[in-house]
Short mmCIF file of C-alpha atoms and ligand atoms in Angstrom, two decimals:
data_model
loop_
_atom_site.label_atom_id
_atom_site.label_comp_id
_atom_site.label_asym_id
_atom_site.label_seq_id
_atom_site.Cartn_x
_atom_site.Cartn_y
_atom_site.Cartn_z
CA UNK A 17 -27.28 1.08 -0.75
CA UNK A 18 -23.81 0.52 0.63
CA UNK A 19 -21.42 3.56 0.44
CA UNK A 20 -18.12 4.81 1.41
CA UNK A 21 -18.03 7.91 3.62
CA UNK A 22 -14.80 9.83 3.32
CA UNK A 23 -13.72 12.92 5.24
CA UNK A 24 -11.12 14.34 2.98
CA UNK A 25 -7.86 16.22 3.54
CA UNK A 26 -5.91 13.59 5.64
CA UNK A 27 -2.31 13.03 4.51
CA UNK A 28 -1.67 9.22 3.82
CA UNK A 29 1.55 7.87 5.44
CA UNK A 30 2.90 4.43 6.13
CA UNK A 31 2.78 1.16 4.01
CA UNK A 32 0.19 -0.85 2.21
CA UNK A 33 0.44 -4.37 0.79
CA UNK A 34 -0.80 -5.05 -2.73
CA UNK A 35 -2.78 -8.26 -3.45
CA UNK A 36 -2.62 -10.58 -6.51
CA UNK A 37 -3.61 -9.23 -10.01
CA UNK A 38 -7.30 -9.34 -10.84
CA UNK A 39 -6.88 -9.51 -14.61
CA UNK A 40 -4.27 -12.46 -14.20
CA UNK A 41 -6.57 -14.23 -11.72
CA UNK A 42 -9.66 -14.13 -13.93
CA UNK A 43 -7.76 -15.83 -16.67
CA UNK A 44 -5.74 -18.29 -14.68
CA UNK A 45 -8.94 -19.65 -12.87
CA UNK A 46 -10.56 -20.69 -16.22
CA UNK A 47 -7.18 -21.97 -17.38
CA UNK A 48 -7.22 -24.64 -14.70
CA UNK A 49 -9.80 -26.62 -16.49
CA UNK A 50 -7.13 -27.43 -19.17
CA UNK A 51 -5.29 -29.54 -16.55
CA UNK A 52 -5.80 -33.28 -16.01
CA UNK A 53 -5.07 -33.04 -12.31
CA UNK A 54 -5.60 -30.54 -9.42
CA UNK A 55 -4.01 -27.06 -9.27
CA UNK A 56 -3.35 -24.85 -6.34
CA UNK A 57 -3.47 -21.12 -7.07
CA UNK A 58 -1.88 -18.78 -4.49
CA UNK A 59 -1.95 -15.03 -4.06
CA UNK A 60 -5.51 -14.66 -5.37
CA UNK A 61 -7.21 -11.33 -4.48
CA UNK A 62 -10.23 -11.70 -2.33
CA UNK A 63 -12.53 -9.75 -4.65
CA UNK A 64 -15.96 -10.40 -6.19
CA UNK A 65 -14.60 -11.03 -9.65
CA UNK A 66 -12.40 -13.93 -8.35
CA UNK A 67 -15.39 -15.30 -6.30
CA UNK A 68 -17.56 -15.17 -9.39
CA UNK A 69 -14.95 -17.15 -11.40
CA UNK A 70 -14.65 -19.67 -8.69
CA UNK A 71 -18.44 -19.96 -8.58
CA UNK A 72 -18.58 -20.68 -12.29
CA UNK A 73 -15.89 -23.44 -11.85
CA UNK A 74 -18.02 -25.03 -9.04
CA UNK A 75 -21.16 -24.79 -11.02
CA UNK A 76 -19.40 -26.60 -13.91
CA UNK A 77 -18.56 -29.39 -11.49
CA UNK A 78 -15.03 -28.66 -10.41
CA UNK A 79 -14.11 -29.47 -6.77
CA UNK A 80 -12.94 -26.14 -5.23
CA UNK A 81 -11.57 -25.67 -1.68
CA UNK A 82 -10.08 -22.63 0.05
CA UNK A 83 -7.10 -23.49 2.25
CA UNK A 84 -6.93 -19.81 3.09
CA UNK A 85 -8.35 -16.47 1.89
CA UNK A 86 -6.00 -16.08 -0.92
CA UNK A 87 -5.44 -19.59 -2.03
CA UNK A 88 -7.75 -22.02 -4.06
CA UNK A 89 -7.29 -25.73 -4.72
CA UNK A 90 -9.17 -26.73 -7.80
CA UNK A 91 -9.77 -30.35 -9.05
CA UNK A 92 -11.16 -29.78 -12.69
CA UNK A 93 -11.53 -33.61 -13.32
CA UNK A 94 -15.12 -33.90 -12.35
CA UNK A 95 -16.19 -31.20 -14.97
CA UNK A 96 -18.48 -32.89 -17.46
CA UNK A 97 -19.96 -29.92 -19.35
CA UNK A 98 -18.97 -27.46 -21.97
CA UNK A 99 -21.44 -24.83 -20.83
CA UNK A 100 -21.22 -21.84 -18.61
CA UNK A 101 -24.64 -20.68 -17.56
CA UNK A 102 -25.63 -17.06 -17.71
CA UNK A 103 -26.13 -15.12 -14.43
CA UNK A 104 -22.74 -14.85 -12.65
CA UNK A 105 -20.89 -15.03 -15.93
CA UNK A 106 -22.66 -12.02 -17.21
CA UNK A 107 -21.44 -9.98 -14.34
CA UNK A 108 -17.85 -10.12 -15.36
CA UNK A 109 -15.68 -9.51 -18.49
CA UNK A 110 -13.30 -12.29 -17.74
CA UNK A 111 -15.96 -15.06 -18.21
CA UNK A 112 -14.96 -14.98 -21.92
CA UNK A 113 -11.70 -16.88 -20.93
CA UNK A 114 -14.00 -19.93 -20.27
CA UNK A 115 -14.42 -20.09 -24.12
CA UNK A 116 -10.69 -20.43 -24.80
CA UNK A 117 -10.20 -22.89 -21.91
CA UNK A 118 -13.24 -25.08 -22.77
CA UNK A 119 -12.11 -25.34 -26.36
CA UNK A 120 -8.68 -26.47 -25.25
CA UNK A 121 -10.29 -28.99 -22.94
CA UNK A 122 -13.15 -30.46 -25.08
CA UNK A 123 -13.25 -28.56 -28.38
CA UNK A 124 -16.63 -26.85 -27.66
CA UNK A 125 -17.86 -24.03 -25.50
CA UNK A 126 -21.30 -22.54 -24.86
CA UNK A 127 -20.77 -19.35 -22.83
CA UNK A 128 -22.78 -16.15 -22.28
CA UNK A 129 -21.57 -12.96 -23.83
CA UNK A 130 -19.43 -11.26 -21.27
CA UNK A 131 -20.31 -8.32 -18.96
CA UNK A 132 -17.92 -6.06 -17.25
CA UNK A 133 -17.39 -2.30 -17.14
CA UNK A 134 -19.39 -0.37 -19.59
CA UNK A 135 -16.99 1.84 -21.81
CA UNK A 136 -19.26 1.67 -24.80
CA UNK A 137 -18.96 -1.12 -27.49
CA UNK A 138 -16.49 -3.91 -26.41
CA UNK A 139 -16.39 -6.41 -29.30
CA UNK A 140 -14.87 -9.87 -29.16
CA UNK A 141 -14.27 -10.20 -32.91
CA UNK A 142 -10.50 -10.71 -32.44
CA UNK A 143 -11.15 -13.58 -30.11
CA UNK A 144 -13.54 -15.24 -32.64
CA UNK A 145 -11.11 -14.55 -35.48
CA UNK A 146 -8.41 -16.44 -33.51
CA UNK A 147 -10.72 -19.39 -32.69
CA UNK A 148 -11.70 -19.59 -36.36
CA UNK A 149 -8.07 -19.68 -37.47
CA UNK A 150 -7.57 -22.59 -34.91
CA UNK A 151 -10.32 -24.57 -36.61
CA UNK A 152 -13.48 -23.40 -34.86
CA UNK A 153 -16.96 -22.38 -36.02
CA UNK A 154 -19.09 -19.91 -33.95
CA UNK A 155 -22.73 -18.79 -33.59
CA UNK A 156 -24.73 -16.54 -31.25
CA UNK A 157 -28.30 -17.41 -30.17
CA UNK A 158 -31.10 -15.12 -29.25
CA UNK A 159 -30.44 -15.44 -25.54
CA UNK A 160 -26.87 -14.03 -25.91
CA UNK A 161 -25.10 -17.48 -25.55
CA UNK A 162 -22.17 -17.81 -27.86
CA UNK A 163 -21.38 -21.30 -29.17
CA UNK A 164 -17.85 -22.12 -30.31
CA UNK A 165 -17.00 -25.53 -31.69
CA UNK A 166 -14.19 -27.24 -33.46
CA UNK A 167 -15.76 -29.86 -35.76
CA UNK A 168 -12.40 -31.55 -36.23
CA UNK A 169 -8.99 -31.15 -34.48
CA UNK A 170 -7.70 -27.80 -33.27
CA UNK A 171 -4.78 -26.96 -35.33
CA UNK A 172 -2.14 -24.23 -34.92
CA UNK A 173 -2.31 -21.07 -37.09
CA UNK A 174 -0.70 -17.74 -37.74
CA UNK A 175 -2.88 -15.09 -36.28
CA UNK A 176 -2.53 -11.30 -36.63
CA UNK A 177 -4.57 -9.33 -34.26
CA UNK A 178 -6.13 -6.21 -35.94
CA UNK A 179 -6.15 -4.43 -32.51
CA UNK A 180 -3.82 -5.10 -29.57
CA UNK A 181 -6.25 -6.96 -27.33
CA UNK A 182 -5.45 -8.37 -23.97
CA UNK A 183 -8.51 -10.60 -23.95
CA UNK A 184 -8.00 -12.00 -27.45
CA UNK A 185 -4.23 -12.66 -26.89
CA UNK A 186 -5.08 -14.54 -23.61
CA UNK A 187 -8.14 -16.49 -25.00
CA UNK A 188 -6.15 -17.50 -28.12
CA UNK A 189 -3.27 -18.68 -25.94
CA UNK A 190 -5.60 -20.89 -23.87
CA UNK A 191 -6.96 -22.76 -26.86
CA UNK A 192 -3.65 -22.85 -28.84
CA UNK A 193 -1.94 -24.45 -25.74
CA UNK A 194 -3.62 -27.69 -26.71
CA UNK A 195 -3.93 -27.36 -30.49
CA UNK A 196 -1.95 -29.52 -32.85
CA UNK A 197 1.16 -27.75 -34.20
CA UNK A 198 2.42 -24.23 -33.88
CA UNK A 199 0.36 -21.02 -33.33
CA UNK A 200 1.94 -17.58 -33.77
CA UNK A 201 -0.01 -14.49 -32.42
CA UNK A 202 1.29 -11.29 -34.02
CA UNK A 203 0.49 -7.82 -32.61
CA UNK A 204 -0.16 -9.60 -29.32
CA UNK A 205 -0.72 -7.75 -26.07
CA UNK A 206 2.24 -7.45 -23.72
CA UNK A 207 0.59 -6.69 -20.39
CA UNK A 208 2.09 -8.32 -17.24
CA UNK A 209 -1.03 -10.62 -16.88
CA UNK A 210 -0.40 -11.93 -20.45
CA UNK A 211 3.02 -12.95 -19.27
CA UNK A 212 1.54 -14.33 -16.00
CA UNK A 213 -1.03 -16.62 -17.77
CA UNK A 214 1.83 -17.87 -20.17
CA UNK A 215 3.98 -18.66 -17.16
CA UNK A 216 1.03 -20.52 -15.50
CA UNK A 217 0.37 -22.55 -18.58
CA UNK A 218 4.18 -23.26 -18.92
CA UNK A 219 4.26 -24.69 -15.46
CA UNK A 220 1.32 -26.95 -16.45
CA UNK A 221 3.48 -28.27 -19.30
CA UNK A 222 2.59 -25.88 -22.12
CA UNK A 223 5.26 -24.56 -24.54
CA UNK A 224 4.57 -20.85 -24.91
CA UNK A 225 7.39 -18.43 -25.82
CA UNK A 226 7.62 -14.75 -26.40
CA UNK A 227 4.77 -13.59 -23.97
CA UNK A 228 5.64 -10.03 -23.02
CA UNK A 229 6.67 -9.28 -26.75
CA UNK A 230 4.27 -8.57 -29.57
CA UNK A 231 4.91 -12.14 -31.07
CA UNK A 232 3.93 -15.11 -29.07
CA UNK A 233 4.73 -18.66 -30.23
CA UNK A 234 2.84 -21.53 -29.02
CA UNK A 235 3.74 -25.21 -29.54
CA UNK A 236 0.60 -27.21 -28.77
CA UNK A 237 0.79 -30.13 -26.37
CA UNK A 238 -1.57 -33.05 -25.77
CA UNK A 239 -1.70 -32.82 -22.07
CA UNK A 240 -1.40 -30.21 -19.25
CA UNK A 241 -0.92 -31.18 -15.59
CA UNK A 242 -1.76 -29.50 -12.39
CA UNK A 243 0.68 -27.73 -10.10
CA UNK A 244 1.09 -24.85 -7.66
CA UNK A 245 1.24 -21.29 -8.89
CA UNK A 246 1.31 -17.89 -7.35
CA UNK A 247 -0.31 -14.86 -9.14
CA UNK A 248 1.68 -11.63 -9.77
CA UNK A 249 0.92 -8.47 -7.76
CA UNK A 250 -1.83 -6.17 -9.28
CA UNK A 251 -0.26 -3.39 -11.19
CA UNK A 252 -3.40 -1.36 -11.16
CA UNK A 253 -4.20 -1.73 -7.41
CA UNK A 254 -0.49 -0.73 -6.77
CA UNK A 255 -0.79 2.26 -9.08
CA UNK A 256 -4.03 3.40 -7.49
CA UNK A 257 -2.29 3.54 -4.01
CA UNK A 258 0.65 5.29 -5.55
CA UNK A 259 -1.80 7.96 -6.73
CA UNK A 260 -3.53 8.12 -3.48
CA UNK A 261 -0.30 8.91 -1.87
CA UNK A 262 0.40 11.76 -4.34
CA UNK A 263 -3.24 13.02 -4.10
CA UNK A 264 -2.95 13.58 -0.46
CA UNK A 265 0.61 14.91 -0.41
CA UNK A 266 1.58 11.81 1.55
CA UNK A 267 4.50 9.41 2.01
CA UNK A 268 3.40 5.81 1.31
CA UNK A 269 5.48 2.74 0.56
CA UNK A 270 3.53 0.38 -1.65
CA UNK A 271 4.75 -3.22 -0.92
CA UNK A 272 4.58 -6.50 -2.75
CA UNK A 273 4.78 -4.94 -6.21
CA UNK A 274 6.87 -5.43 -9.33
CA UNK A 275 8.31 -1.94 -9.79
CA UNK A 276 9.01 -2.67 -13.60
CA UNK A 277 5.26 -2.98 -14.12
CA UNK A 278 4.72 0.44 -12.59
CA UNK A 279 7.27 2.41 -14.67
CA UNK A 280 4.73 4.33 -16.78
CA UNK A 281 2.90 5.35 -13.68
CA UNK A 282 6.06 6.38 -11.70
CA UNK A 283 7.20 8.34 -14.88
CA UNK A 284 4.03 10.46 -14.86
CA UNK A 285 4.19 11.01 -11.10
CA UNK A 286 7.74 12.17 -11.48
CA UNK A 287 6.65 14.63 -14.20
CA UNK A 288 3.99 15.93 -11.73
CA UNK A 289 6.79 16.73 -9.25
CA UNK A 290 6.40 13.55 -6.97
CA UNK A 291 9.30 11.55 -5.72
CA UNK A 292 9.21 7.80 -6.52
CA UNK A 293 11.83 5.58 -4.99
CA UNK A 294 11.94 1.96 -6.23
CA UNK A 295 12.88 -0.96 -3.94
CA UNK A 296 13.15 -4.58 -4.91
CA UNK A 297 9.49 -5.20 -4.42
CA UNK A 298 8.20 -1.96 -3.25
CA UNK A 299 7.87 1.82 -4.38
CA UNK A 300 7.74 4.68 -1.99
CA UNK A 301 5.86 7.67 -3.19
CA UNK A 302 6.47 11.09 -1.46
CA UNK A 303 4.67 14.29 -2.37
CA UNK A 304 5.49 17.49 -0.66
CA UNK A 305 4.82 20.37 -3.02
CA UNK A 306 1.99 21.36 -5.37
CA UNK A 307 1.42 18.83 -8.23
CA UNK A 308 2.48 20.09 -11.77
CA UNK A 309 0.25 19.64 -14.82
CA UNK A 310 1.14 16.82 -17.26
CA UNK A 311 -0.40 15.18 -20.38
CA UNK A 312 -1.18 11.54 -20.42
CA UNK A 313 -2.21 9.17 -23.22
CA UNK A 314 -3.27 5.68 -22.37
CA UNK A 315 -1.68 2.95 -24.60
CA UNK A 316 -1.10 -0.82 -24.52
CA UNK A 317 1.65 -2.00 -22.25
CA UNK A 318 4.21 -0.74 -21.62
CA UNK A 319 2.36 2.54 -22.19
CA UNK A 320 0.26 4.20 -19.55
CA UNK A 321 -2.62 1.77 -18.56
CA UNK A 322 -6.19 2.74 -19.49
CA UNK A 323 -7.18 1.17 -16.04
CA UNK A 324 -5.41 4.12 -14.37
CA UNK A 325 -6.94 6.80 -16.56
CA UNK A 326 -9.76 7.87 -14.20
CA UNK A 327 -7.38 7.90 -11.28
CA UNK A 328 -4.81 10.06 -12.95
CA UNK A 329 -7.42 12.48 -14.31
CA UNK A 330 -8.67 12.90 -10.74
CA UNK A 331 -5.16 13.61 -9.52
CA UNK A 332 -4.70 16.14 -12.25
CA UNK A 333 -7.88 18.13 -11.12
CA UNK A 334 -5.76 20.02 -8.50
CA UNK A 335 -2.40 20.20 -10.50
CA UNK A 336 -1.19 23.56 -11.44
CA UNK A 337 -2.00 24.31 -15.06
CA UNK A 338 -3.87 22.58 -17.86
CA UNK A 339 -3.44 19.00 -18.51
CA UNK A 340 -4.65 16.81 -21.36
CA UNK A 341 -5.66 13.22 -20.97
CA UNK A 342 -6.25 11.17 -24.16
CA UNK A 343 -7.93 7.72 -23.89
CA UNK A 344 -6.05 5.62 -26.58
CA UNK A 345 -7.60 2.22 -25.88
CA UNK A 346 -11.39 2.47 -25.50
CA UNK A 347 -12.89 4.52 -28.33
CA UNK A 348 -15.96 5.30 -26.24
CA UNK A 349 -13.66 7.50 -24.32
CA UNK A 350 -14.19 6.03 -20.70
CA UNK A 351 -14.83 9.48 -19.44
CA UNK A 352 -18.43 9.17 -18.06
CA UNK A 353 -17.20 9.79 -14.50
CA UNK A 354 -16.02 13.26 -15.30
CA UNK A 355 -19.56 14.49 -14.51
CA UNK A 356 -19.17 13.25 -10.92
CA UNK A 357 -15.73 15.04 -10.63
CA UNK A 358 -17.47 18.29 -11.98
CA UNK A 359 -19.97 17.96 -9.05
CA UNK A 360 -16.95 18.16 -6.76
CA UNK A 361 -15.75 21.36 -8.29
CA UNK A 362 -13.32 19.91 -10.98
CA UNK A 363 -12.95 21.81 -14.20
CA UNK A 364 -12.93 19.37 -17.00
CA UNK A 365 -14.13 19.36 -20.62
CA UNK A 366 -14.36 16.22 -22.70
CA UNK A 367 -14.37 15.95 -26.49
CA UNK A 368 -14.34 12.43 -27.77
CA UNK A 369 -11.28 10.63 -26.42
CA UNK A 370 -9.67 13.87 -25.03
CA UNK A 371 -10.23 15.35 -21.53
CA UNK A 372 -8.84 18.81 -20.82
CA UNK A 373 -8.38 19.33 -17.10
CA UNK A 374 -7.84 22.77 -15.68
CA UNK A 375 -6.34 22.54 -12.14
CA UNK A 376 -8.38 24.03 -9.33
CA UNK A 377 -7.05 24.83 -5.84
CA UNK A 378 -9.25 22.21 -4.10
CA UNK A 379 -12.16 19.66 -4.74
CA UNK A 380 -15.14 19.97 -2.50
CA UNK A 381 -16.79 16.87 -0.90
CA UNK A 382 -20.13 15.67 -2.52
CA UNK A 383 -22.39 12.62 -2.93
CA UNK A 384 -20.94 10.81 -5.94
CA UNK A 385 -21.52 7.43 -7.74
CA UNK A 386 -18.94 4.66 -8.87
CA UNK A 387 -19.98 4.22 -12.48
CA UNK A 388 -17.45 1.25 -12.96
CA UNK A 389 -14.50 -0.25 -11.25
CA UNK A 390 -11.76 2.24 -12.02
CA UNK A 391 -14.08 5.29 -12.25
CA UNK A 392 -15.38 4.24 -8.88
CA UNK A 393 -11.99 4.12 -7.27
CA UNK A 394 -11.21 7.48 -8.82
CA UNK A 395 -14.19 8.94 -6.78
CA UNK A 396 -12.47 7.47 -3.65
CA UNK A 397 -9.28 9.30 -4.62
CA UNK A 398 -11.28 12.47 -5.21
CA UNK A 399 -12.87 12.07 -1.81
CA UNK A 400 -9.55 11.69 -0.09
CA UNK A 401 -8.37 14.92 -1.78
CA UNK A 402 -11.49 16.98 -1.15
CA UNK A 403 -12.44 19.43 1.49
CA UNK A 404 -15.51 18.08 3.44
CA UNK A 405 -17.41 14.85 3.21
CA UNK A 406 -17.65 12.62 0.09
CA UNK A 407 -20.01 9.75 -0.08
CA UNK A 408 -19.27 7.30 -2.88
CA UNK A 409 -22.35 5.12 -3.89
CA UNK A 410 -22.45 1.86 -6.09
CA UNK A 411 -19.36 0.51 -4.33
CA UNK A 412 -20.13 -3.00 -5.63
CA UNK A 413 -18.12 -1.94 -8.62
CA UNK A 414 -15.14 -1.13 -6.54
CA UNK A 415 -15.47 -4.35 -4.66
CA UNK A 416 -14.96 -6.20 -7.98
CA UNK A 417 -11.30 -5.26 -8.09
CA UNK A 418 -9.98 -3.87 -4.65
CA UNK A 419 -9.55 -6.12 -1.77
CA UNK A 420 -10.17 -4.39 1.68
CA UNK A 421 -9.84 -0.89 0.35
CA UNK A 422 -11.43 0.81 3.33
CA UNK A 423 -9.03 -0.98 5.91
CA UNK A 424 -6.07 -0.38 3.69
CA UNK A 425 -6.76 3.42 3.33
CA UNK A 426 -7.64 3.78 7.01
CA UNK A 427 -4.42 2.03 7.77
CA UNK A 428 -2.68 4.75 5.99
CA UNK A 429 -4.52 7.42 8.06
CA UNK A 430 -7.52 8.08 5.77
CA UNK A 431 -10.79 8.95 7.35
CA UNK A 432 -13.08 6.46 5.42
CA UNK A 433 -15.68 4.04 6.51
CA UNK A 434 -18.10 1.66 4.94
CA UNK A 435 -21.80 2.47 5.54
CA UNK A 436 -23.85 -0.56 4.90
CA UNK A 437 -27.57 -0.62 4.52
CA UNK A 438 -29.27 -3.57 6.15
CA UNK A 439 -30.84 -5.14 3.01
CA UNK A 440 -27.48 -5.30 1.19
CA UNK A 441 -25.72 -7.50 3.77
CA UNK A 442 -24.12 -10.46 2.21
CA UNK A 443 -25.44 -9.66 -1.35
CA UNK A 444 -23.07 -11.36 -3.90
CA UNK A 445 -20.93 -12.80 -1.05
CA UNK A 446 -22.31 -16.33 -1.09
CA UNK A 447 -20.40 -16.82 -4.23
CA UNK A 448 -16.97 -17.91 -2.85
N1 LIG B 9 -11.19 -4.91 -29.06
C1 LIG B 9 -11.74 -5.19 -30.38
N2 LIG B 9 -12.06 -6.50 -30.67
C2 LIG B 9 -11.73 -7.44 -29.72
C3 LIG B 9 -11.20 -7.23 -28.50
C4 LIG B 9 -10.93 -5.95 -28.19
O1 LIG B 9 -11.98 -4.30 -31.04
O2 LIG B 9 -12.07 -8.62 -30.19
C5 LIG B 9 -10.80 -3.47 -28.80
C6 LIG B 9 -11.62 -3.01 -27.59
O3 LIG B 9 -12.87 -2.53 -27.86
C7 LIG B 9 -10.56 -1.96 -26.97
C8 LIG B 9 -9.28 -2.52 -27.32
O4 LIG B 9 -9.42 -3.47 -28.38
O5 LIG B 9 -10.72 -0.82 -27.71
C9 LIG B 9 -8.57 -3.26 -26.16
O6 LIG B 9 -9.53 -4.20 -25.64
P1 LIG B 9 -8.86 -5.47 -24.81
O7 LIG B 9 -9.44 -6.75 -25.43
O8 LIG B 9 -7.45 -5.30 -24.63
O9 LIG B 9 -9.65 -5.35 -23.45
P2 LIG B 9 -10.41 -6.48 -22.65
O10 LIG B 9 -9.83 -7.69 -22.79
O11 LIG B 9 -11.91 -6.32 -22.90
C10 LIG B 9 -8.96 -6.07 -20.53
C11 LIG B 9 -9.26 -5.89 -19.01
C12 LIG B 9 -9.59 -4.46 -18.76
C13 LIG B 9 -8.57 -3.51 -19.52
C14 LIG B 9 -8.37 -3.89 -20.92
C15 LIG B 9 -7.21 -3.02 -21.52
C16 LIG B 9 -9.84 -7.99 -18.11
C17 LIG B 9 -10.92 -8.91 -17.63
N3 LIG B 9 -10.19 -6.82 -18.53
O12 LIG B 9 -10.22 -5.94 -21.10
O13 LIG B 9 -9.75 -4.31 -17.45
O14 LIG B 9 -9.05 -2.17 -19.41
O15 LIG B 9 -7.91 -5.32 -21.00
O16 LIG B 9 -6.00 -3.24 -20.77
O17 LIG B 9 -8.72 -8.47 -18.23
C18 LIG B 9 -10.30 -3.20 -15.44
O18 LIG B 9 -9.66 -4.11 -14.77
O19 LIG B 9 -10.83 -2.26 -14.76
C19 LIG B 9 -10.67 -3.38 -16.84
C20 LIG B 9 -11.57 -2.89 -17.52
#
């Protein structure tokens, strides 16, 4: 099994470039099928979730080419199906965006239930409620394939989301972009990738206003055309490197970011005694003293992102005092990784959605597992902070969302390398 081997205790210094946003890319690639002509998508991260989305497009019949590692040209015109086969689609959460996009394209979709990180139950009832309001019916077969069909025209509707859902907001937007009339999504998610999808659809000719607020208004249009679009920088990748700098008492400039998207993360670092200097498209993180405790609650944007919860909990394991971390998005708690941190000497107790973290002087290197994408990268942070050697197993999870993490960290001075086992060479990498 492939693993990362980390000799901890090195101070990270220098600069690191952030790639395009995974959670924008996995929605924008399916959105391309709404277009009646080719699209060129730039600043795509080179990660397995993006390769999987591209694979699904090719499997459906789209012509996909790769002018360079971060750019795809996609001609959706040859697509003659409304089905996404199981397999690759089950490996990723974002495959559910093919439902919204196929409905907009041809008013029917047959798509497997999505996969993705396991944080307990992750329903899609709000997506289905939205599709229903737009004129669709749905059913689920025994094989886990979900069928959504509009027997008549798609029509605009007023939709109030019962929970703030990134996926439901974006999926409804994809279908409503081509529905007749006006759709209003209330209690919409405001994450940067929601805005990025709306901007992409608008460059294709859609009429979407209010993305980034909790009310989004969509005037449906008949036709969307292709074009060129560059994806925003990844908020969570950037935040992870900011915390890596703080975790190693380093001095790191994180480049190619939107500092506004990082404010909730910067605010917590400052509370912990870290200096954060904002540039136009960079943030410099400098940490010289001991980290101070702080309390964190994850919330929808602009609150502290749930996708940074495992990383900040890890950082707090060596902060002075007792910190409380509350998971406010996923009721399952998203705290399974805490057992791995305990193996490294962390003192954490978890009750439901609350983790109480008592700072210890130092973590100790140990063999640990990546349990999901962000929990996995948190183990990398723990390894960088720890005394001794940490081996992180199950790194396929981390490769879903972090491009070149080993080279990027090594470039900042970390002692980390990838140990491949012969039978895993190339697994999952035919996909792009
Ligand atoms: N929810 C429902 N019903 C729904 C949809 C969501 O009850 O129909 C609940 C969820 O169970 C959760 C909350 O609403 O408690 C928020 O879920 P949301 O729909 O926002 O999450 P998601 O669309 O499944 C996306 C990201 C996640 C990220 C969350 C929250 C993608 C592909 N995934 O998931 O990203 O944690 O939003 O910001 O965009 C990651 O990148 O590591 C990751 C897990």
